[in-house]
PDB file of C-alpha atoms in Angstrom:
ATOM      1  CA  MET A   1     -70.434 -21.880 -31.706  1.00 38.00           C
ATOM      2  CA  ALA A   2     -74.256 -21.689 -31.181  1.00 35.00           C
ATOM      3  CA  VAL A   3     -76.450 -24.277 -32.917  1.00 34.00           C
ATOM      4  CA  VAL A   4     -79.646 -23.889 -31.243  1.00 40.00           C
ATOM      5  CA  ALA A   5     -82.306 -21.642 -32.916  1.00 43.00           C
ATOM      6  CA  ALA A   6     -83.816 -19.162 -30.520  1.00 45.00           C
ATOM      7  CA  GLY A   7     -87.492 -19.559 -31.982  1.00 46.00           C
ATOM      8  CA  GLY A   8     -90.290 -16.826 -31.645  1.00 47.00           C
ATOM      9  CA  VAL A   9     -93.354 -16.695 -29.526  1.00 41.00           C
ATOM     10  CA  PHE A  10     -96.400 -18.754 -30.547  1.00 38.00           C
ATOM     11  CA  LEU A  11     -99.607 -16.960 -30.671  1.00 40.00           C
ATOM     12  CA  PHE A  12    -103.019 -18.505 -31.182  1.00 37.00           C
ATOM     13  CA  VAL A  13    -105.991 -16.109 -31.613  1.00 37.00           C
ATOM     14  CA  LYS A  14    -109.310 -16.255 -33.012  1.00 33.00           C
ATOM     15  CA  LEU A  15    -110.447 -12.989 -34.992  1.00 33.00           C
ATOM     16  CA  ALA A  16    -114.044 -12.609 -35.861  1.00 31.00           C
ATOM     17  CA  GLN A  17    -114.718 -12.273 -39.511  1.00 30.00           C
ATOM     18  CA  GLY A  18    -117.912 -11.341 -41.386  1.00 32.00           C
ATOM     19  CA  GLY A  19    -119.603 -14.847 -41.993  1.00 33.00           C
ATOM     20  CA  GLY A  20    -117.764 -18.109 -41.836  1.00 31.00           C
ATOM     21  CA  GLU A  21    -116.061 -19.504 -38.922  1.00 24.00           C
ATOM     22  CA  GLU A  22    -113.486 -17.938 -36.659  1.00 22.00           C
ATOM     23  CA  PRO A  23    -110.260 -19.717 -37.874  1.00 22.00           C
ATOM     24  CA  THR A  24    -107.476 -20.303 -35.282  1.00 26.00           C
ATOM     25  CA  VAL A  25    -104.225 -18.970 -36.519  1.00 30.00           C
ATOM     26  CA  ALA A  26    -100.548 -19.649 -35.374  1.00 35.00           C
ATOM     27  CA  THR A  27     -98.090 -17.003 -35.670  1.00 39.00           C
ATOM     28  CA  PRO A  28     -94.095 -17.527 -35.234  1.00 35.00           C
ATOM     29  CA  PRO A  29     -92.955 -16.655 -31.935  1.00 37.00           C
ATOM     30  CA  THR A  30     -87.200 -18.793 -33.417  1.00 35.00           C
ATOM     31  CA  VAL A  31     -65.415 -19.129 -22.579  1.00 29.00           C
ATOM     32  CA  THR A  32     -62.966 -17.273 -23.398  1.00 30.00           C
ATOM     33  CA  THR A  33     -59.584 -19.508 -23.175  1.00 29.00           C
ATOM     34  CA  PRO A  34     -57.282 -17.983 -20.772  1.00 30.00           C
ATOM     35  CA  VAL A  35     -53.934 -16.692 -22.261  1.00 31.00           C
ATOM     36  CA  ARG A  36     -51.034 -18.296 -20.313  1.00 28.00           C
ATOM     37  CA  PRO A  37     -48.734 -15.721 -19.339  1.00 30.00           C
ATOM     38  CA  THR A  38     -45.579 -15.552 -21.124  1.00 30.00           C
ATOM     39  CA  THR A  39     -42.319 -16.128 -18.459  1.00 29.00           C
ATOM     40  CA  ALA A  40     -38.883 -15.104 -19.543  1.00 33.00           C
ATOM     41  CA  VAL A  41     -36.566 -18.219 -19.472  1.00 31.00           C
ATOM     42  CA  PRO A  42     -34.021 -17.718 -16.609  1.00 36.00           C
ATOM     43  CA  THR A  43     -30.381 -17.765 -17.238  1.00 37.00           C
ATOM     44  CA  PRO A  44     -29.218 -21.245 -16.006  1.00 37.00           C
ATOM     45  CA  THR A  45     -26.585 -19.780 -13.736  1.00 37.00           C
ATOM     46  CA  LYS A  46     -28.884 -20.094 -10.642  1.00 40.00           C
ATOM     47  CA  LYS A  47     -31.843 -21.614  -9.599  1.00 39.00           C
ATOM     48  CA  THR A  48     -34.975 -19.657  -9.928  1.00 38.00           C
ATOM     49  CA  THR A  49     -38.541 -20.148  -8.949  1.00 42.00           C
ATOM     50  CA  THR A  50     -41.290 -19.128 -11.246  1.00 46.00           C
ATOM     51  CA  ALA A  51     -44.681 -18.588  -9.804  1.00 49.00           C
ATOM     52  CA  ALA A  52     -47.739 -20.789 -11.324  1.00 52.00           C
ATOM     53  CA  PRO A  53     -49.705 -18.662 -13.664  1.00 49.00           C
ATOM     54  CA  PRO A  54     -52.883 -17.551 -11.828  1.00 44.00           C
ATOM     55  CA  LYS A  55     -56.119 -19.772 -12.547  1.00 46.00           C
ATOM     56  CA  PRO A  56     -58.699 -18.222 -14.812  1.00 44.00           C
ATOM     57  CA  VAL A  57     -61.867 -16.999 -12.791  1.00 44.00           C
ATOM     58  CA  GLN A  58     -64.788 -19.324 -13.364  1.00 65.00           C
ATOM     59  CA  ILE A  59     -68.087 -17.628 -13.555  1.00 83.00           C
ATOM     60  CA  ASN A  60     -71.094 -19.771 -12.896  1.00 94.00           C
ATOM     61  CA  PRO A  61     -73.497 -19.166 -16.311  1.00 97.00           C
ATOM     62  CA  ALA A  62     -76.530 -19.131 -13.980  1.00 96.00           C
ATOM     63  CA  THR A  63     -75.178 -16.325 -11.889  1.00 97.00           C
ATOM     64  CA  TYR A  64     -73.759 -14.561 -14.869  1.00 97.00           C
ATOM     65  CA  ASN A  65     -77.245 -14.345 -16.334  1.00 97.00           C
ATOM     66  CA  ALA A  66     -78.985 -13.497 -13.210  1.00 98.00           C
ATOM     67  CA  THR A  67     -76.462 -10.630 -12.470  1.00 97.00           C
ATOM     68  CA  HIS A  68     -75.888  -9.255 -15.941  1.00 98.00           C
ATOM     69  CA  ARG A  69     -74.752  -5.906 -16.549  1.00 98.00           C
ATOM     70  CA  LEU A  70     -77.695  -5.329 -18.943  1.00 98.00           C
ATOM     71  CA  TYR A  71     -79.973  -5.022 -16.255  1.00 98.00           C
ATOM     72  CA  LYS A  72     -78.004  -1.846 -15.007  1.00 98.00           C
ATOM     73  CA  THR A  73     -77.931  -0.047 -18.043  1.00 98.00           C
ATOM     74  CA  GLY A  74     -80.880   2.251 -17.575  1.00 98.00           C
ATOM     75  CA  ALA A  75     -84.089   3.117 -19.334  1.00 98.00           C
ATOM     76  CA  MET A  76     -83.878   2.849 -23.132  1.00 98.00           C
ATOM     77  CA  ARG A  77     -83.869   6.297 -25.039  1.00 97.00           C
ATOM     78  CA  THR A  78     -86.357   6.541 -27.634  1.00 98.00           C
ATOM     79  CA  VAL A  79     -85.015   6.880 -31.407  1.00 98.00           C
ATOM     80  CA  ASN A  80     -88.408   8.245 -32.354  1.00 98.00           C
ATOM     81  CA  CYS A  81     -88.943   5.009 -34.450  1.00 97.00           C
ATOM     82  CA  LYS A  82     -91.947   5.238 -36.907  1.00 97.00           C
ATOM     83  CA  GLN A  83     -93.949   2.562 -38.422  1.00 96.00           C
ATOM     84  CA  ALA A  84     -93.786   2.114 -42.230  1.00 97.00           C
ATOM     85  CA  LYS A  85     -96.617   3.755 -44.012  1.00 95.00           C
ATOM     86  CA  THR A  86     -97.360   0.823 -45.852  1.00 97.00           C
ATOM     87  CA  GLY A  87     -98.433  -2.316 -43.916  1.00 97.00           C
ATOM     88  CA  PRO A  88     -97.536  -6.015 -44.308  1.00 97.00           C
ATOM     89  CA  GLY A  89    -100.208  -6.652 -46.892  1.00 96.00           C
ATOM     90  CA  ASN A  90     -98.050  -8.807 -49.254  1.00 97.00           C
ATOM     91  CA  GLY A  91     -94.513 -10.202 -49.407  1.00 95.00           C
ATOM     92  CA  ALA A  92     -92.556  -7.138 -50.695  1.00 97.00           C
ATOM     93  CA  GLN A  93     -94.636  -4.928 -48.361  1.00 98.00           C
ATOM     94  CA  ALA A  94     -93.856  -7.199 -45.409  1.00 97.00           C
ATOM     95  CA  SER A  95     -90.315  -7.282 -46.209  1.00 97.00           C
ATOM     96  CA  ALA A  96     -90.247  -3.597 -46.484  1.00 98.00           C
ATOM     97  CA  TYR A  97     -92.380  -3.265 -43.133  1.00 98.00           C
ATOM     98  CA  PHE A  98     -89.770  -5.707 -41.049  1.00 98.00           C
ATOM     99  CA  LYS A  99     -86.836  -3.834 -42.589  1.00 98.00           C
ATOM    100  CA  ALA A 100     -88.079  -0.532 -41.342  1.00 98.00           C
ATOM    101  CA  ILE A 101     -88.718  -1.352 -37.786  1.00 98.00           C
ATOM    102  CA  LYS A 102     -85.336  -3.290 -37.761  1.00 98.00           C
ATOM    103  CA  ALA A 103     -83.512  -0.303 -38.719  1.00 98.00           C
ATOM    104  CA  CYS A 104     -84.871   1.528 -35.724  1.00 98.00           C
ATOM    105  CA  LEU A 105     -83.839  -1.531 -33.433  1.00 98.00           C
ATOM    106  CA  ASP A 106     -80.229  -1.076 -34.841  1.00 98.00           C
ATOM    107  CA  HIS A 107     -80.119   2.540 -33.564  1.00 98.00           C
ATOM    108  CA  ALA A 108     -82.082   1.672 -30.251  1.00 98.00           C
ATOM    109  CA  TRP A 109     -79.783  -1.203 -29.080  1.00 98.00           C
ATOM    110  CA  PRO A 110     -75.997  -0.358 -29.404  1.00 98.00           C
ATOM    111  CA  ARG A 111     -75.812   1.977 -26.315  1.00 98.00           C
ATOM    112  CA  GLN A 112     -77.441  -0.746 -24.084  1.00 98.00           C
ATOM    113  CA  VAL A 113     -75.482  -3.495 -25.671  1.00 98.00           C
ATOM    114  CA  GLY A 114     -72.036  -1.529 -25.135  1.00 98.00           C
ATOM    115  CA  ALA A 115     -72.997  -0.683 -21.760  1.00 98.00           C
ATOM    116  CA  ALA A 116     -73.488  -4.255 -20.891  1.00 98.00           C
ATOM    117  CA  GLY A 117     -70.050  -5.120 -22.011  1.00 97.00           C
ATOM    118  CA  GLY A 118     -71.126  -6.651 -25.479  1.00 97.00           C
ATOM    119  CA  ARG A 119     -70.169  -5.751 -28.700  1.00 97.00           C
ATOM    120  CA  PHE A 120     -72.871  -4.704 -31.065  1.00 98.00           C
ATOM    121  CA  ARG A 121     -73.139  -6.053 -34.373  1.00 98.00           C
ATOM    122  CA  SER A 122     -76.336  -5.476 -36.388  1.00 98.00           C
ATOM    123  CA  PRO A 123     -77.957  -8.761 -36.893  1.00 98.00           C
ATOM    124  CA  GLY A 124     -79.015  -9.909 -40.669  1.00 98.00           C
ATOM    125  CA  LEU A 125     -82.473 -10.167 -41.702  1.00 98.00           C
ATOM    126  CA  VAL A 126     -84.061 -12.617 -44.056  1.00 96.00           C
ATOM    127  CA  VAL A 127     -87.739 -12.570 -44.899  1.00 96.00           C
ATOM    128  CA  TRP A 128     -89.025 -15.759 -46.373  1.00 92.00           C
ATOM    129  CA  GLY A 129     -92.201 -17.775 -46.707  1.00 91.00           C
ATOM    130  CA  GLY A 130     -92.690 -21.532 -47.376  1.00 84.00           C
ATOM    131  CA  SER A 131     -89.462 -22.975 -46.121  1.00 85.00           C
ATOM    132  CA  VAL A 132     -85.989 -21.816 -45.281  1.00 88.00           C
ATOM    133  CA  ASN A 133     -82.737 -23.653 -44.721  1.00 89.00           C
ATOM    134  CA  THR A 134     -80.345 -22.334 -42.079  1.00 91.00           C
ATOM    135  CA  PRO A 135     -77.717 -23.847 -39.841  1.00 92.00           C
ATOM    136  CA  CYS A 136     -80.390 -23.685 -36.925  1.00 91.00           C
ATOM    137  CA  GLY A 137     -82.885 -25.818 -38.924  1.00 83.00           C
ATOM    138  CA  SER A 138     -86.257 -24.618 -40.590  1.00 73.00           C
ATOM    139  CA  GLY A 139     -89.699 -25.036 -40.079  1.00 63.00           C
ATOM    140  CA  PRO A 140     -93.065 -23.513 -41.486  1.00 63.00           C
ATOM    141  CA  GLY A 141     -94.960 -20.999 -39.653  1.00 70.00           C
ATOM    142  CA  ARG A 142     -92.106 -19.884 -37.732  1.00 86.00           C
ATOM    143  CA  SER A 143     -89.670 -16.539 -37.279  1.00 94.00           C
ATOM    144  CA  PHE A 144     -86.730 -17.372 -35.424  1.00 95.00           C
ATOM    145  CA  TYR A 145     -83.071 -15.820 -34.848  1.00 97.00           C
ATOM    146  CA  CYS A 146     -80.139 -17.863 -35.450  1.00 96.00           C
ATOM    147  CA  PRO A 147     -77.015 -17.430 -33.445  1.00 97.00           C
ATOM    148  CA  THR A 148     -74.785 -19.223 -35.904  1.00 96.00           C
ATOM    149  CA  THR A 149     -75.464 -16.657 -38.643  1.00 97.00           C
ATOM    150  CA  HIS A 150     -76.424 -13.876 -36.402  1.00 98.00           C
ATOM    151  CA  THR A 151     -79.373 -13.550 -38.409  1.00 97.00           C
ATOM    152  CA  ILE A 152     -83.388 -13.078 -37.837  1.00 97.00           C
ATOM    153  CA  TYR A 153     -85.417 -15.126 -40.268  1.00 96.00           C
ATOM    154  CA  MET A 154     -88.844 -13.657 -40.514  1.00 97.00           C
ATOM    155  CA  GLU A 155     -91.430 -15.701 -41.931  1.00 95.00           C
ATOM    156  CA  SER A 156     -94.142 -13.545 -43.513  1.00 96.00           C
ATOM    157  CA  PRO A 157     -97.312 -15.316 -44.717  1.00 95.00           C
ATOM    158  CA  SER A 158     -98.623 -15.447 -41.184  1.00 94.00           C
ATOM    159  CA  VAL A 159     -98.169 -11.994 -40.652  1.00 97.00           C
ATOM    160  CA  ILE A 160     -99.729 -11.042 -43.955  1.00 97.00           C
ATOM    161  CA  SER A 161    -102.651 -13.282 -42.860  1.00 96.00           C
ATOM    162  CA  PHE A 162    -103.042 -11.160 -39.474  1.00 97.00           C
ATOM    163  CA  TYR A 163    -102.856  -7.922 -41.445  1.00 98.00           C
ATOM    164  CA  LYS A 164    -105.570  -8.977 -44.157  1.00 97.00           C
ATOM    165  CA  GLN A 165    -107.839  -9.769 -41.019  1.00 97.00           C
ATOM    166  CA  ASN A 166    -107.282  -6.701 -39.125  1.00 98.00           C
ATOM    167  CA  PRO A 167    -104.684  -4.193 -40.500  1.00 98.00           C
ATOM    168  CA  THR A 168    -103.827  -2.677 -36.961  1.00 98.00           C
ATOM    169  CA  PHE A 169    -103.497  -6.235 -35.327  1.00 98.00           C
ATOM    170  CA  GLY A 170    -101.161  -7.387 -38.203  1.00 98.00           C
ATOM    171  CA  ARG A 171     -99.056  -4.407 -37.795  1.00 98.00           C
ATOM    172  CA  MET A 172     -98.434  -4.956 -34.114  1.00 98.00           C
ATOM    173  CA  VAL A 173     -97.959  -8.681 -34.252  1.00 98.00           C
ATOM    174  CA  GLY A 174     -95.295  -8.042 -37.135  1.00 98.00           C
ATOM    175  CA  SER A 175     -93.581  -5.009 -34.865  1.00 98.00           C
ATOM    176  CA  PHE A 176     -93.547  -7.314 -32.004  1.00 98.00           C
ATOM    177  CA  THR A 177     -92.331 -10.430 -33.811  1.00 98.00           C
ATOM    178  CA  VAL A 178     -89.260  -8.484 -35.058  1.00 98.00           C
ATOM    179  CA  ALA A 179     -88.616  -6.958 -31.755  1.00 98.00           C
ATOM    180  CA  HIS A 180     -88.639 -10.303 -30.048  1.00 98.00           C
ATOM    181  CA  GLU A 181     -86.297 -12.000 -32.378  1.00 98.00           C
ATOM    182  CA  TYR A 182     -84.118  -8.924 -32.287  1.00 98.00           C
ATOM    183  CA  GLY A 183     -84.140  -9.357 -28.512  1.00 98.00           C
ATOM    184  CA  HIS A 184     -82.631 -12.806 -29.171  1.00 98.00           C
ATOM    185  CA  SER A 185     -79.737 -11.252 -30.998  1.00 98.00           C
ATOM    186  CA  VAL A 186     -79.089  -8.807 -28.053  1.00 98.00           C
ATOM    187  CA  GLN A 187     -78.788 -12.105 -25.637  1.00 98.00           C
ATOM    188  CA  TRP A 188     -76.092 -13.360 -27.967  1.00 98.00           C
ATOM    189  CA  MET A 189     -74.238 -10.209 -28.272  1.00 98.00           C
ATOM    190  CA  THR A 190     -74.169  -9.675 -24.436  1.00 98.00           C
ATOM    191  CA  GLY A 191     -73.262 -13.362 -23.523  1.00 98.00           C
ATOM    192  CA  LEU A 192     -76.630 -14.184 -22.104  1.00 98.00           C
ATOM    193  CA  GLY A 193     -77.299 -16.650 -25.166  1.00 98.00           C
ATOM    194  CA  GLU A 194     -73.923 -18.283 -24.572  1.00 97.00           C
ATOM    195  CA  ALA A 195     -74.493 -18.923 -20.971  1.00 97.00           C
ATOM    196  CA  TYR A 196     -78.099 -20.185 -21.758  1.00 98.00           C
ATOM    197  CA  GLU A 197     -76.340 -22.835 -24.011  1.00 97.00           C
ATOM    198  CA  LYS A 198     -74.007 -23.823 -21.317  1.00 97.00           C
ATOM    199  CA  LEU A 199     -76.680 -24.292 -18.644  1.00 97.00           C
ATOM    200  CA  ARG A 200     -78.807 -26.186 -21.109  1.00 96.00           C
ATOM    201  CA  TYR A 201     -75.927 -28.682 -21.816  1.00 94.00           C
ATOM    202  CA  ASP A 202     -76.309 -30.658 -18.714  1.00 91.00           C
ATOM    203  CA  ALA A 203     -79.837 -29.916 -17.813  1.00 96.00           C
ATOM    204  CA  THR A 204     -82.704 -32.556 -17.465  1.00 97.00           C
ATOM    205  CA  THR A 205     -85.657 -32.360 -20.170  1.00 96.00           C
ATOM    206  CA  ASP A 206     -87.606 -30.432 -17.654  1.00 96.00           C
ATOM    207  CA  GLY A 207     -84.634 -28.077 -16.955  1.00 97.00           C
ATOM    208  CA  GLN A 208     -84.061 -27.480 -20.508  1.00 97.00           C
ATOM    209  CA  LEU A 209     -87.780 -26.314 -21.034  1.00 97.00           C
ATOM    210  CA  LEU A 210     -87.415 -23.985 -17.930  1.00 98.00           C
ATOM    211  CA  LEU A 211     -84.209 -22.539 -19.373  1.00 98.00           C
ATOM    212  CA  SER A 212     -85.876 -22.158 -22.710  1.00 98.00           C
ATOM    213  CA  ARG A 213     -88.885 -20.279 -21.005  1.00 98.00           C
ATOM    214  CA  ARG A 214     -86.522 -17.799 -19.265  1.00 98.00           C
ATOM    215  CA  LEU A 215     -84.610 -17.339 -22.677  1.00 98.00           C
ATOM    216  CA  GLU A 216     -87.983 -16.680 -24.681  1.00 98.00           C
ATOM    217  CA  LEU A 217     -89.604 -14.691 -22.030  1.00 98.00           C
ATOM    218  CA  GLN A 218     -86.537 -12.468 -21.809  1.00 98.00           C
ATOM    219  CA  ALA A 219     -86.420 -11.972 -25.418  1.00 98.00           C
ATOM    220  CA  SER A 220     -90.032 -10.829 -25.374  1.00 98.00           C
ATOM    221  CA  CYS A 221     -89.466  -8.543 -22.525  1.00 98.00           C
ATOM    222  CA  LEU A 222     -86.406  -7.067 -24.411  1.00 98.00           C
ATOM    223  CA  GLY A 223     -88.479  -6.745 -27.379  1.00 98.00           C
ATOM    224  CA  ASN A 224     -91.056  -4.737 -25.594  1.00 98.00           C
ATOM    225  CA  VAL A 225     -88.473  -2.366 -23.824  1.00 98.00           C
ATOM    226  CA  PHE A 226     -87.772  -1.100 -27.292  1.00 98.00           C
ATOM    227  CA  LEU A 227     -91.695  -0.904 -28.394  1.00 98.00           C
ATOM    228  CA  GLY A 228     -92.476   0.899 -25.007  1.00 98.00           C
ATOM    229  CA  SER A 229     -89.455   3.511 -25.416  1.00 98.00           C
ATOM    230  CA  ASN A 230     -91.046   4.195 -29.088  1.00 98.00           C
ATOM    231  CA  ARG A 231     -94.636   4.063 -28.233  1.00 98.00           C
ATOM    232  CA  GLY A 232     -95.408   7.485 -28.935  1.00 98.00           C
ATOM    233  CA  SER A 233     -93.689   8.010 -32.187  1.00 98.00           C
ATOM    234  CA  TYR A 234     -94.465   4.533 -33.391  1.00 98.00           C
ATOM    235  CA  GLY A 235     -98.081   5.109 -32.588  1.00 97.00           C
ATOM    236  CA  ILE A 236     -98.863   2.441 -30.021  1.00 98.00           C
ATOM    237  CA  THR A 237    -101.862   4.402 -28.668  1.00 97.00           C
ATOM    238  CA  GLY A 238    -105.671   4.163 -28.799  1.00 98.00           C
ATOM    239  CA  TYR A 239    -106.705   1.142 -30.637  1.00 98.00           C
ATOM    240  CA  ALA A 240    -103.257   0.068 -31.542  1.00 98.00           C
ATOM    241  CA  TYR A 241    -102.284  -0.200 -28.182  1.00 98.00           C
ATOM    242  CA  GLN A 242    -105.355  -2.605 -27.599  1.00 98.00           C
ATOM    243  CA  MET A 243    -103.949  -4.781 -30.322  1.00 98.00           C
ATOM    244  CA  TRP A 244    -100.697  -4.866 -29.076  1.00 98.00           C
ATOM    245  CA  LEU A 245    -102.085  -5.609 -25.541  1.00 98.00           C
ATOM    246  CA  TYR A 246    -104.146  -8.517 -27.146  1.00 98.00           C
ATOM    247  CA  ASP A 247    -100.883  -9.779 -28.819  1.00 98.00           C
ATOM    248  CA  VAL A 248     -98.826 -10.010 -25.785  1.00 98.00           C
ATOM    249  CA  ASN A 249    -101.543 -11.287 -23.516  1.00 98.00           C
ATOM    250  CA  ASN A 250    -102.359 -14.088 -25.839  1.00 97.00           C
ATOM    251  CA  SER A 251     -98.780 -15.090 -26.935  1.00 96.00           C
ATOM    252  CA  GLY A 252     -97.327 -18.310 -25.303  1.00 94.00           C
ATOM    253  CA  ASP A 253     -97.334 -22.103 -25.145  1.00 94.00           C
ATOM    254  CA  ARG A 254    -100.448 -23.948 -26.104  1.00 88.00           C
ATOM    255  CA  PRO A 255    -100.957 -27.642 -26.467  1.00 86.00           C
ATOM    256  CA  PRO A 256     -99.660 -29.651 -28.515  1.00 86.00           C
ATOM    257  CA  TYR A 257     -96.649 -27.398 -28.211  1.00 85.00           C
ATOM    258  CA  PRO A 258     -93.930 -28.120 -25.560  1.00 91.00           C
ATOM    259  CA  ARG A 259     -93.763 -25.594 -22.478  1.00 95.00           C
ATOM    260  CA  ASP A 260     -90.793 -23.910 -23.806  1.00 96.00           C
ATOM    261  CA  HIS A 261     -91.880 -20.380 -24.562  1.00 96.00           C
ATOM    262  CA  GLY A 262     -93.912 -19.441 -21.269  1.00 97.00           C
ATOM    263  CA  SER A 263     -97.578 -19.347 -20.549  1.00 97.00           C
ATOM    264  CA  THR A 264     -99.684 -16.634 -21.949  1.00 97.00           C
ATOM    265  CA  THR A 265     -99.826 -15.260 -18.408  1.00 97.00           C
ATOM    266  CA  SER A 266     -96.149 -15.048 -17.679  1.00 98.00           C
ATOM    267  CA  HIS A 267     -95.760 -13.541 -21.282  1.00 98.00           C
ATOM    268  CA  GLY A 268     -98.262 -11.071 -20.765  1.00 98.00           C
ATOM    269  CA  ALA A 269     -96.657  -9.930 -17.429  1.00 98.00           C
ATOM    270  CA  TRP A 270     -93.107  -9.708 -18.730  1.00 98.00           C
ATOM    271  CA  SER A 271     -94.299  -7.815 -21.706  1.00 98.00           C
ATOM    272  CA  ARG A 272     -96.453  -5.298 -20.101  1.00 98.00           C
ATOM    273  CA  ALA A 273     -93.741  -4.552 -17.342  1.00 98.00           C
ATOM    274  CA  ALA A 274     -91.157  -3.975 -19.954  1.00 98.00           C
ATOM    275  CA  PHE A 275     -93.510  -1.666 -22.071  1.00 98.00           C
ATOM    276  CA  ALA A 276     -94.121   0.332 -19.047  1.00 98.00           C
ATOM    277  CA  SER A 277     -90.538   0.729 -17.606  1.00 98.00           C
ATOM    278  CA  ARG A 278     -88.570   0.743 -21.123  1.00 98.00           C
ATOM    279  CA  ASN A 279     -85.865  -0.681 -18.884  1.00 98.00           C
ATOM    280  CA  PRO A 280     -83.876  -3.992 -19.204  1.00 98.00           C
ATOM    281  CA  ALA A 281     -83.966  -4.117 -15.483  1.00 98.00           C
ATOM    282  CA  SER A 282     -87.549  -5.451 -15.972  1.00 98.00           C
ATOM    283  CA  CYS A 283     -86.131  -8.374 -17.931  1.00 98.00           C
ATOM    284  CA  ASN A 284     -84.244 -10.523 -15.483  1.00 98.00           C
ATOM    285  CA  THR A 285     -85.960 -13.762 -16.124  1.00 98.00           C
ATOM    286  CA  TRP A 286     -82.842 -15.645 -14.747  1.00 98.00           C
ATOM    287  CA  SER A 287     -83.328 -14.767 -11.134  1.00 98.00           C
ATOM    288  CA  ALA A 288     -87.254 -15.059 -11.139  1.00 98.00           C
ATOM    289  CA  SER A 289     -88.815 -17.821  -9.461  1.00 98.00           C
ATOM    290  CA  PRO A 290     -89.973 -20.940 -11.704  1.00 98.00           C
ATOM    291  CA  ALA A 291     -93.599 -19.840 -11.216  1.00 98.00           C
ATOM    292  CA  ARG A 292     -92.956 -16.214 -12.836  1.00 98.00           C
ATOM    293  CA  VAL A 293     -91.478 -18.103 -15.769  1.00 98.00           C
ATOM    294  CA  SER A 294     -94.208 -20.840 -15.759  1.00 96.00           C
TER     295      SER A 294
END
């Protein structure tokens, strides 16, 4: 059972406003047991020899994630997703905006998840502000995915704040955040998340941070596979593309936060590659060198 929250990407940006200072704003990023074969009980009239049951095949979780079938599922097909007409300007509008893109994600990912050997289950969506209590914990200012409940918890006030400063930027931040958290749900539906937890269990502190960066950068990459495959219908062109690009190039770890999501350089590189390729093959952070997931 998963008990670790998969947090969203931290984003620090400064947006110029008419008068006053330029505030710094933070946005949320969050074994199968082998069945013993049944052997018929022999008739006790003669001595019989029963072969020992075969030993289960043990797959190293690092190898499992680095060679996962998800990377061979091909480019994602567009589902002609369109943005909600009303942007995330207040709580109700943000909820409707997040639900609209989540519905598109529900149509986009089943083929890829199934082809990767996973079982698709649409994750839940909870939109909140202030505080929220979940089996994975809680924290102000963060959106996250909780594997225990298979639910995305979208924190709306920060996205609303961005939207009020710059509507196009706010839309891109909201869209990317939902897609990122959905990427975490894909990791758990395909076994990548469970393998991560096994690797993390015995890792050192620095090793855990490296594993977390691999997990988070992959979630952003998977989210941008979706956005790239629907860029035309969703309208990520022109100025919207510039705002999306600014978002992904400026998301990542910043002091005093721990180095658990990846640098802005790494985040931008994985995101841009995924947006261009529209293919999960671009998202194998588990076989990448530490420098590429710094």
